[in-house]
């Protein structure tokens, strides 16, 4: 991931009904990003990615981004197992 000075990046912030792992506000584009990370038990990377995406929706982690005026919201579920990683994007 890269970072730009116009971006606000938050870790473990309250949003919706819980605390999301990472929130990013890209102010000039009015785009928000929600990232939820999971450890993939027994190497089940795709299953963990889906669980992360489902958690974002169920807990309404995008609520804070909507309140801040973000018009486009992207969600990412990231799963890790040992030296392997998988990313699933929604939105």
Short mmCIF file of N, CA, C and O in Angstrom, two decimals:
data_model
loop_
_atom_site.label_atom_id
_atom_site.label_comp_id
_atom_site.label_asym_id
_atom_site.label_seq_id
_atom_site.Cartn_x
_atom_site.Cartn_y
_atom_site.Cartn_z
N UNK A 1 0.85 -1.18 0.00
CA UNK A 1 0.00 0.00 0.00
C UNK A 1 0.88 1.24 0.00
O UNK A 1 1.96 1.24 0.55
N UNK A 2 0.40 2.25 -0.61
CA UNK A 2 1.10 3.53 -0.57
C UNK A 2 0.26 4.52 0.23
O UNK A 2 -0.88 4.25 0.57
N UNK A 3 0.84 5.65 0.48
CA UNK A 3 0.17 6.65 1.30
C UNK A 3 0.36 8.02 0.64
O UNK A 3 1.43 8.32 0.12
N UNK A 4 -0.65 8.82 0.65
CA UNK A 4 -0.60 10.17 0.13
C UNK A 4 -0.93 11.14 1.27
O UNK A 4 -1.69 10.81 2.17
N UNK A 5 -0.41 12.35 1.19
CA UNK A 5 -0.62 13.32 2.27
C UNK A 5 -2.10 13.71 2.42
O UNK A 5 -2.51 14.13 3.50
N UNK A 6 -2.92 13.56 1.36
CA UNK A 6 -4.34 13.90 1.45
C UNK A 6 -5.17 12.77 2.04
O UNK A 6 -6.39 12.88 2.12
N UNK A 7 -4.55 11.68 2.40
CA UNK A 7 -5.27 10.53 2.93
C UNK A 7 -5.27 10.58 4.46
O UNK A 7 -4.26 10.91 5.08
N UNK A 8 -6.39 10.21 5.05
CA UNK A 8 -6.45 9.98 6.49
C UNK A 8 -6.53 8.47 6.70
O UNK A 8 -7.41 7.82 6.15
N UNK A 9 -5.61 7.94 7.49
CA UNK A 9 -5.56 6.51 7.75
C UNK A 9 -5.76 6.29 9.25
O UNK A 9 -5.06 6.90 10.07
N UNK A 10 -6.73 5.44 9.58
CA UNK A 10 -7.06 5.17 10.98
C UNK A 10 -6.98 3.67 11.25
O UNK A 10 -7.39 2.87 10.42
N UNK A 11 -6.48 3.33 12.41
CA UNK A 11 -6.39 1.93 12.81
C UNK A 11 -7.24 1.72 14.06
O UNK A 11 -7.20 2.53 14.99
N UNK A 12 -8.01 0.63 14.05
CA UNK A 12 -8.80 0.24 15.22
C UNK A 12 -9.75 1.35 15.67
O UNK A 12 -9.88 1.63 16.85
N UNK A 13 -10.45 1.95 14.71
CA UNK A 13 -11.38 3.03 15.00
C UNK A 13 -12.80 2.50 15.13
O UNK A 13 -13.19 1.57 14.41
N UNK A 14 -13.56 3.13 16.01
CA UNK A 14 -14.96 2.76 16.15
C UNK A 14 -15.73 3.21 14.91
O UNK A 14 -15.58 4.34 14.43
N UNK A 15 -16.52 2.31 14.38
CA UNK A 15 -17.35 2.62 13.22
C UNK A 15 -18.48 1.60 13.17
O UNK A 15 -18.24 0.40 13.33
N UNK A 16 -19.68 2.07 12.95
CA UNK A 16 -20.81 1.14 12.93
C UNK A 16 -20.98 0.51 14.30
O UNK A 16 -20.99 1.19 15.32
N UNK A 17 -21.05 -0.82 14.31
CA UNK A 17 -21.28 -1.56 15.55
C UNK A 17 -20.01 -2.18 16.13
O UNK A 17 -20.09 -3.16 16.87
N UNK A 18 -18.86 -1.65 15.78
CA UNK A 18 -17.63 -2.24 16.29
C UNK A 18 -16.41 -1.40 15.96
O UNK A 18 -16.50 -0.19 15.78
N UNK A 19 -15.28 -2.07 15.87
CA UNK A 19 -14.00 -1.43 15.60
C UNK A 19 -13.37 -2.10 14.38
O UNK A 19 -13.10 -3.30 14.40
N UNK A 20 -13.17 -1.32 13.36
CA UNK A 20 -12.58 -1.86 12.14
C UNK A 20 -11.06 -1.87 12.24
O UNK A 20 -10.48 -1.07 12.98
N UNK A 21 -10.41 -2.74 11.49
CA UNK A 21 -8.95 -2.82 11.54
C UNK A 21 -8.32 -1.57 10.94
O UNK A 21 -7.50 -0.92 11.59
N UNK A 22 -8.70 -1.21 9.72
CA UNK A 22 -8.12 -0.03 9.06
C UNK A 22 -9.20 0.70 8.27
O UNK A 22 -9.96 0.09 7.53
N UNK A 23 -9.26 2.01 8.44
CA UNK A 23 -10.12 2.89 7.64
C UNK A 23 -9.23 3.89 6.92
O UNK A 23 -8.30 4.43 7.53
N UNK A 24 -9.52 4.15 5.66
CA UNK A 24 -8.78 5.14 4.89
C UNK A 24 -9.78 6.10 4.27
O UNK A 24 -10.76 5.66 3.67
N UNK A 25 -9.52 7.39 4.41
CA UNK A 25 -10.31 8.42 3.74
C UNK A 25 -9.42 9.09 2.71
O UNK A 25 -8.39 9.67 3.05
N UNK A 26 -9.80 8.99 1.44
CA UNK A 26 -9.08 9.66 0.37
C UNK A 26 -9.90 10.90 0.05
O UNK A 26 -10.88 10.84 -0.71
N UNK A 27 -9.54 11.99 0.67
CA UNK A 27 -10.38 13.18 0.67
C UNK A 27 -10.65 13.78 -0.70
O UNK A 27 -11.81 14.08 -1.01
N UNK A 28 -9.63 13.99 -1.56
CA UNK A 28 -9.93 14.64 -2.85
C UNK A 28 -10.92 13.86 -3.71
O UNK A 28 -11.72 14.45 -4.42
N UNK A 29 -10.89 12.54 -3.64
CA UNK A 29 -11.78 11.70 -4.45
C UNK A 29 -13.06 11.31 -3.71
O UNK A 29 -13.90 10.61 -4.27
N UNK A 30 -13.17 11.70 -2.43
CA UNK A 30 -14.30 11.31 -1.59
C UNK A 30 -14.50 9.80 -1.63
O UNK A 30 -15.61 9.29 -1.77
N UNK A 31 -13.38 9.09 -1.47
CA UNK A 31 -13.38 7.63 -1.48
C UNK A 31 -12.92 7.14 -0.12
O UNK A 31 -11.95 7.64 0.44
N UNK A 32 -13.62 6.15 0.39
CA UNK A 32 -13.25 5.53 1.65
C UNK A 32 -12.91 4.07 1.43
O UNK A 32 -13.44 3.42 0.52
N UNK A 33 -12.02 3.55 2.27
CA UNK A 33 -11.61 2.16 2.20
C UNK A 33 -11.72 1.55 3.59
O UNK A 33 -11.25 2.14 4.57
N UNK A 34 -12.34 0.38 3.66
CA UNK A 34 -12.41 -0.38 4.90
C UNK A 34 -11.60 -1.65 4.68
O UNK A 34 -11.81 -2.37 3.71
N UNK A 35 -10.67 -1.93 5.59
CA UNK A 35 -9.85 -3.14 5.50
C UNK A 35 -10.03 -3.94 6.78
O UNK A 35 -9.83 -3.42 7.89
N UNK A 36 -10.40 -5.19 6.63
CA UNK A 36 -10.52 -6.11 7.76
C UNK A 36 -9.58 -7.27 7.52
O UNK A 36 -9.55 -7.85 6.43
N UNK A 37 -8.79 -7.60 8.52
CA UNK A 37 -7.80 -8.66 8.38
C UNK A 37 -8.14 -9.85 9.26
O UNK A 37 -8.66 -9.68 10.37
N UNK A 38 -7.86 -11.03 8.75
CA UNK A 38 -8.13 -12.27 9.47
C UNK A 38 -6.93 -13.21 9.35
O UNK A 38 -6.25 -13.23 8.33
N UNK A 39 -6.74 -14.02 10.38
CA UNK A 39 -5.79 -15.13 10.29
C UNK A 39 -6.56 -16.32 9.74
O UNK A 39 -7.63 -16.67 10.26
N UNK A 40 -6.05 -16.92 8.68
CA UNK A 40 -6.74 -18.03 8.01
C UNK A 40 -6.39 -19.34 8.71
O UNK A 40 -5.33 -19.92 8.48
N UNK A 41 -7.27 -19.79 9.57
CA UNK A 41 -7.07 -21.06 10.26
C UNK A 41 -6.88 -22.19 9.25
O UNK A 41 -7.61 -22.26 8.26
N UNK A 42 -5.91 -23.01 9.47
CA UNK A 42 -5.62 -24.18 8.63
C UNK A 42 -5.42 -23.80 7.16
O UNK A 42 -5.68 -24.60 6.26
N UNK A 43 -5.01 -22.57 6.90
CA UNK A 43 -4.70 -22.14 5.54
C UNK A 43 -5.90 -21.87 4.66
O UNK A 43 -5.76 -21.74 3.45
N UNK A 44 -7.08 -21.75 5.24
CA UNK A 44 -8.30 -21.51 4.46
C UNK A 44 -8.42 -20.02 4.14
O UNK A 44 -9.23 -19.30 4.73
N UNK A 45 -7.61 -19.57 3.19
CA UNK A 45 -7.50 -18.16 2.87
C UNK A 45 -8.80 -17.57 2.32
O UNK A 45 -9.24 -16.50 2.75
N UNK A 46 -9.41 -18.23 1.36
CA UNK A 46 -10.63 -17.70 0.75
C UNK A 46 -11.75 -17.61 1.78
O UNK A 46 -12.49 -16.62 1.82
N UNK A 47 -11.87 -18.61 2.62
CA UNK A 47 -12.90 -18.60 3.67
C UNK A 47 -12.70 -17.43 4.63
O UNK A 47 -13.65 -16.76 5.01
N UNK A 48 -11.46 -17.17 5.01
CA UNK A 48 -11.16 -16.07 5.93
C UNK A 48 -11.43 -14.71 5.26
O UNK A 48 -11.92 -13.79 5.91
N UNK A 49 -11.13 -14.60 3.96
CA UNK A 49 -11.43 -13.36 3.24
C UNK A 49 -12.92 -13.10 3.22
O UNK A 49 -13.37 -11.97 3.46
N UNK A 50 -13.69 -14.12 2.92
CA UNK A 50 -15.15 -13.97 2.91
C UNK A 50 -15.67 -13.57 4.29
O UNK A 50 -16.56 -12.73 4.41
N UNK A 51 -15.12 -14.18 5.34
CA UNK A 51 -15.54 -13.85 6.70
C UNK A 51 -15.23 -12.38 7.02
O UNK A 51 -16.03 -11.70 7.67
N UNK A 52 -14.09 -11.89 6.55
CA UNK A 52 -13.73 -10.49 6.78
C UNK A 52 -14.70 -9.56 6.07
O UNK A 52 -15.18 -8.58 6.65
N UNK A 53 -15.03 -9.85 4.81
CA UNK A 53 -15.98 -9.03 4.04
C UNK A 53 -17.36 -9.07 4.70
O UNK A 53 -18.03 -8.03 4.83
N UNK A 54 -17.79 -10.25 5.15
CA UNK A 54 -19.08 -10.37 5.83
C UNK A 54 -19.10 -9.56 7.12
O UNK A 54 -20.10 -8.92 7.45
N UNK A 55 -18.00 -9.57 7.86
CA UNK A 55 -17.92 -8.82 9.11
C UNK A 55 -18.04 -7.32 8.84
O UNK A 55 -18.71 -6.59 9.58
N UNK A 56 -17.41 -6.84 7.77
CA UNK A 56 -17.50 -5.43 7.41
C UNK A 56 -18.96 -5.04 7.20
O UNK A 56 -19.42 -4.01 7.70
N UNK A 57 -19.68 -5.88 6.47
CA UNK A 57 -21.10 -5.59 6.19
C UNK A 57 -21.96 -5.72 7.45
O UNK A 57 -22.76 -4.83 7.75
N UNK A 58 -21.81 -6.82 8.18
CA UNK A 58 -22.63 -7.07 9.36
C UNK A 58 -22.45 -6.01 10.45
O UNK A 58 -23.41 -5.62 11.11
N UNK A 59 -21.23 -5.56 10.62
CA UNK A 59 -20.94 -4.57 11.67
C UNK A 59 -21.03 -3.13 11.16
O UNK A 59 -20.81 -2.20 11.92
N UNK A 60 -21.35 -2.97 9.89
CA UNK A 60 -21.51 -1.65 9.25
C UNK A 60 -20.27 -0.78 9.47
O UNK A 60 -20.38 0.40 9.83
N UNK A 61 -19.10 -1.34 9.21
CA UNK A 61 -17.85 -0.60 9.40
C UNK A 61 -17.73 0.61 8.48
O UNK A 61 -16.93 1.50 8.73
N UNK A 62 -18.51 0.68 7.42
CA UNK A 62 -18.45 1.82 6.51
C UNK A 62 -19.23 3.02 7.03
O UNK A 62 -19.18 4.10 6.44
N UNK A 63 -19.92 2.88 8.14
CA UNK A 63 -20.78 3.95 8.67
C UNK A 63 -20.01 5.25 8.86
O UNK A 63 -20.47 6.33 8.45
N UNK A 64 -18.85 5.19 9.44
CA UNK A 64 -18.06 6.40 9.70
C UNK A 64 -17.67 7.08 8.39
O UNK A 64 -17.70 8.31 8.28
N UNK A 65 -17.33 6.28 7.39
CA UNK A 65 -16.94 6.86 6.10
C UNK A 65 -18.12 7.57 5.45
O UNK A 65 -17.96 8.67 4.89
N UNK A 66 -19.30 6.98 5.52
CA UNK A 66 -20.49 7.64 4.98
C UNK A 66 -20.76 8.95 5.72
O UNK A 66 -21.07 9.97 5.11
N UNK A 67 -20.62 8.92 7.06
CA UNK A 67 -20.83 10.13 7.86
C UNK A 67 -19.84 11.23 7.50
O UNK A 67 -20.16 12.41 7.60
N UNK A 68 -18.65 10.84 7.07
CA UNK A 68 -17.61 11.80 6.69
C UNK A 68 -17.75 12.26 5.24
O UNK A 68 -16.92 13.01 4.75
N UNK A 69 -18.78 11.80 4.55
CA UNK A 69 -19.05 12.27 3.20
C UNK A 69 -18.37 11.50 2.07
O UNK A 69 -18.35 11.96 0.93
N UNK A 70 -17.86 10.33 2.38
CA UNK A 70 -17.23 9.53 1.32
C UNK A 70 -18.34 9.00 0.40
O UNK A 70 -19.32 8.43 0.85
N UNK A 71 -18.17 9.22 -0.89
CA UNK A 71 -19.19 8.83 -1.86
C UNK A 71 -18.95 7.43 -2.43
O UNK A 71 -19.89 6.75 -2.83
N UNK A 72 -17.70 7.02 -2.50
CA UNK A 72 -17.34 5.68 -2.96
C UNK A 72 -16.67 4.97 -1.79
O UNK A 72 -15.76 5.52 -1.17
N UNK A 73 -17.13 3.76 -1.50
CA UNK A 73 -16.54 3.00 -0.40
C UNK A 73 -16.14 1.62 -0.92
O UNK A 73 -16.96 0.89 -1.47
N UNK A 74 -14.86 1.31 -0.75
CA UNK A 74 -14.31 0.01 -1.13
C UNK A 74 -14.04 -0.79 0.13
O UNK A 74 -13.62 -0.23 1.14
N UNK A 75 -14.29 -2.09 0.07
CA UNK A 75 -14.01 -2.94 1.23
C UNK A 75 -13.06 -4.06 0.82
O UNK A 75 -13.18 -4.63 -0.27
N UNK A 76 -12.11 -4.34 1.69
CA UNK A 76 -11.12 -5.38 1.44
C UNK A 76 -11.07 -6.33 2.63
O UNK A 76 -10.96 -5.90 3.77
N UNK A 77 -11.13 -7.61 2.33
CA UNK A 77 -10.88 -8.65 3.32
C UNK A 77 -9.51 -9.23 3.03
O UNK A 77 -9.23 -9.64 1.90
N UNK A 78 -8.66 -9.23 4.03
CA UNK A 78 -7.31 -9.76 3.86
C UNK A 78 -7.12 -10.92 4.81
O UNK A 78 -7.40 -10.82 6.01
N UNK A 79 -6.66 -12.05 4.27
CA UNK A 79 -6.42 -13.25 5.07
C UNK A 79 -4.94 -13.62 4.97
O UNK A 79 -4.36 -13.57 3.89
N UNK A 80 -4.37 -14.02 6.10
CA UNK A 80 -2.97 -14.42 6.14
C UNK A 80 -2.86 -15.79 6.81
O UNK A 80 -3.57 -16.09 7.76
N UNK A 81 -1.94 -16.57 6.29
CA UNK A 81 -1.61 -17.86 6.90
C UNK A 81 -0.13 -18.11 6.62
O UNK A 81 0.28 -18.25 5.47
N UNK A 82 0.64 -18.13 7.67
CA UNK A 82 2.09 -18.27 7.57
C UNK A 82 2.64 -17.25 6.58
O UNK A 82 2.52 -16.07 6.81
N UNK A 83 3.21 -17.69 5.48
CA UNK A 83 3.79 -16.76 4.50
C UNK A 83 2.87 -16.50 3.31
O UNK A 83 3.28 -15.91 2.33
N UNK A 84 1.62 -16.90 3.43
CA UNK A 84 0.66 -16.71 2.34
C UNK A 84 -0.36 -15.65 2.73
O UNK A 84 -0.69 -15.50 3.91
N UNK A 85 -0.87 -14.98 1.71
CA UNK A 85 -1.85 -13.93 1.94
C UNK A 85 -2.81 -13.90 0.75
O UNK A 85 -2.41 -14.14 -0.38
N UNK A 86 -4.05 -13.57 1.03
CA UNK A 86 -5.04 -13.40 -0.03
C UNK A 86 -5.85 -12.15 0.27
O UNK A 86 -6.15 -11.86 1.44
N UNK A 87 -6.21 -11.42 -0.78
CA UNK A 87 -6.99 -10.20 -0.65
C UNK A 87 -8.25 -10.35 -1.49
O UNK A 87 -8.18 -10.78 -2.64
N UNK A 88 -9.37 -9.98 -0.91
CA UNK A 88 -10.65 -10.00 -1.63
C UNK A 88 -11.24 -8.58 -1.53
O UNK A 88 -11.31 -8.01 -0.45
N UNK A 89 -11.64 -8.04 -2.68
CA UNK A 89 -12.18 -6.69 -2.74
C UNK A 89 -13.66 -6.73 -3.08
O UNK A 89 -14.09 -7.50 -3.92
N UNK A 90 -14.42 -5.88 -2.40
CA UNK A 90 -15.84 -5.69 -2.70
C UNK A 90 -16.07 -4.19 -2.87
O UNK A 90 -15.37 -3.38 -2.30
N UNK A 91 -17.08 -3.84 -3.63
CA UNK A 91 -17.41 -2.42 -3.79
C UNK A 91 -16.56 -1.72 -4.81
O UNK A 91 -15.68 -2.18 -5.39
#
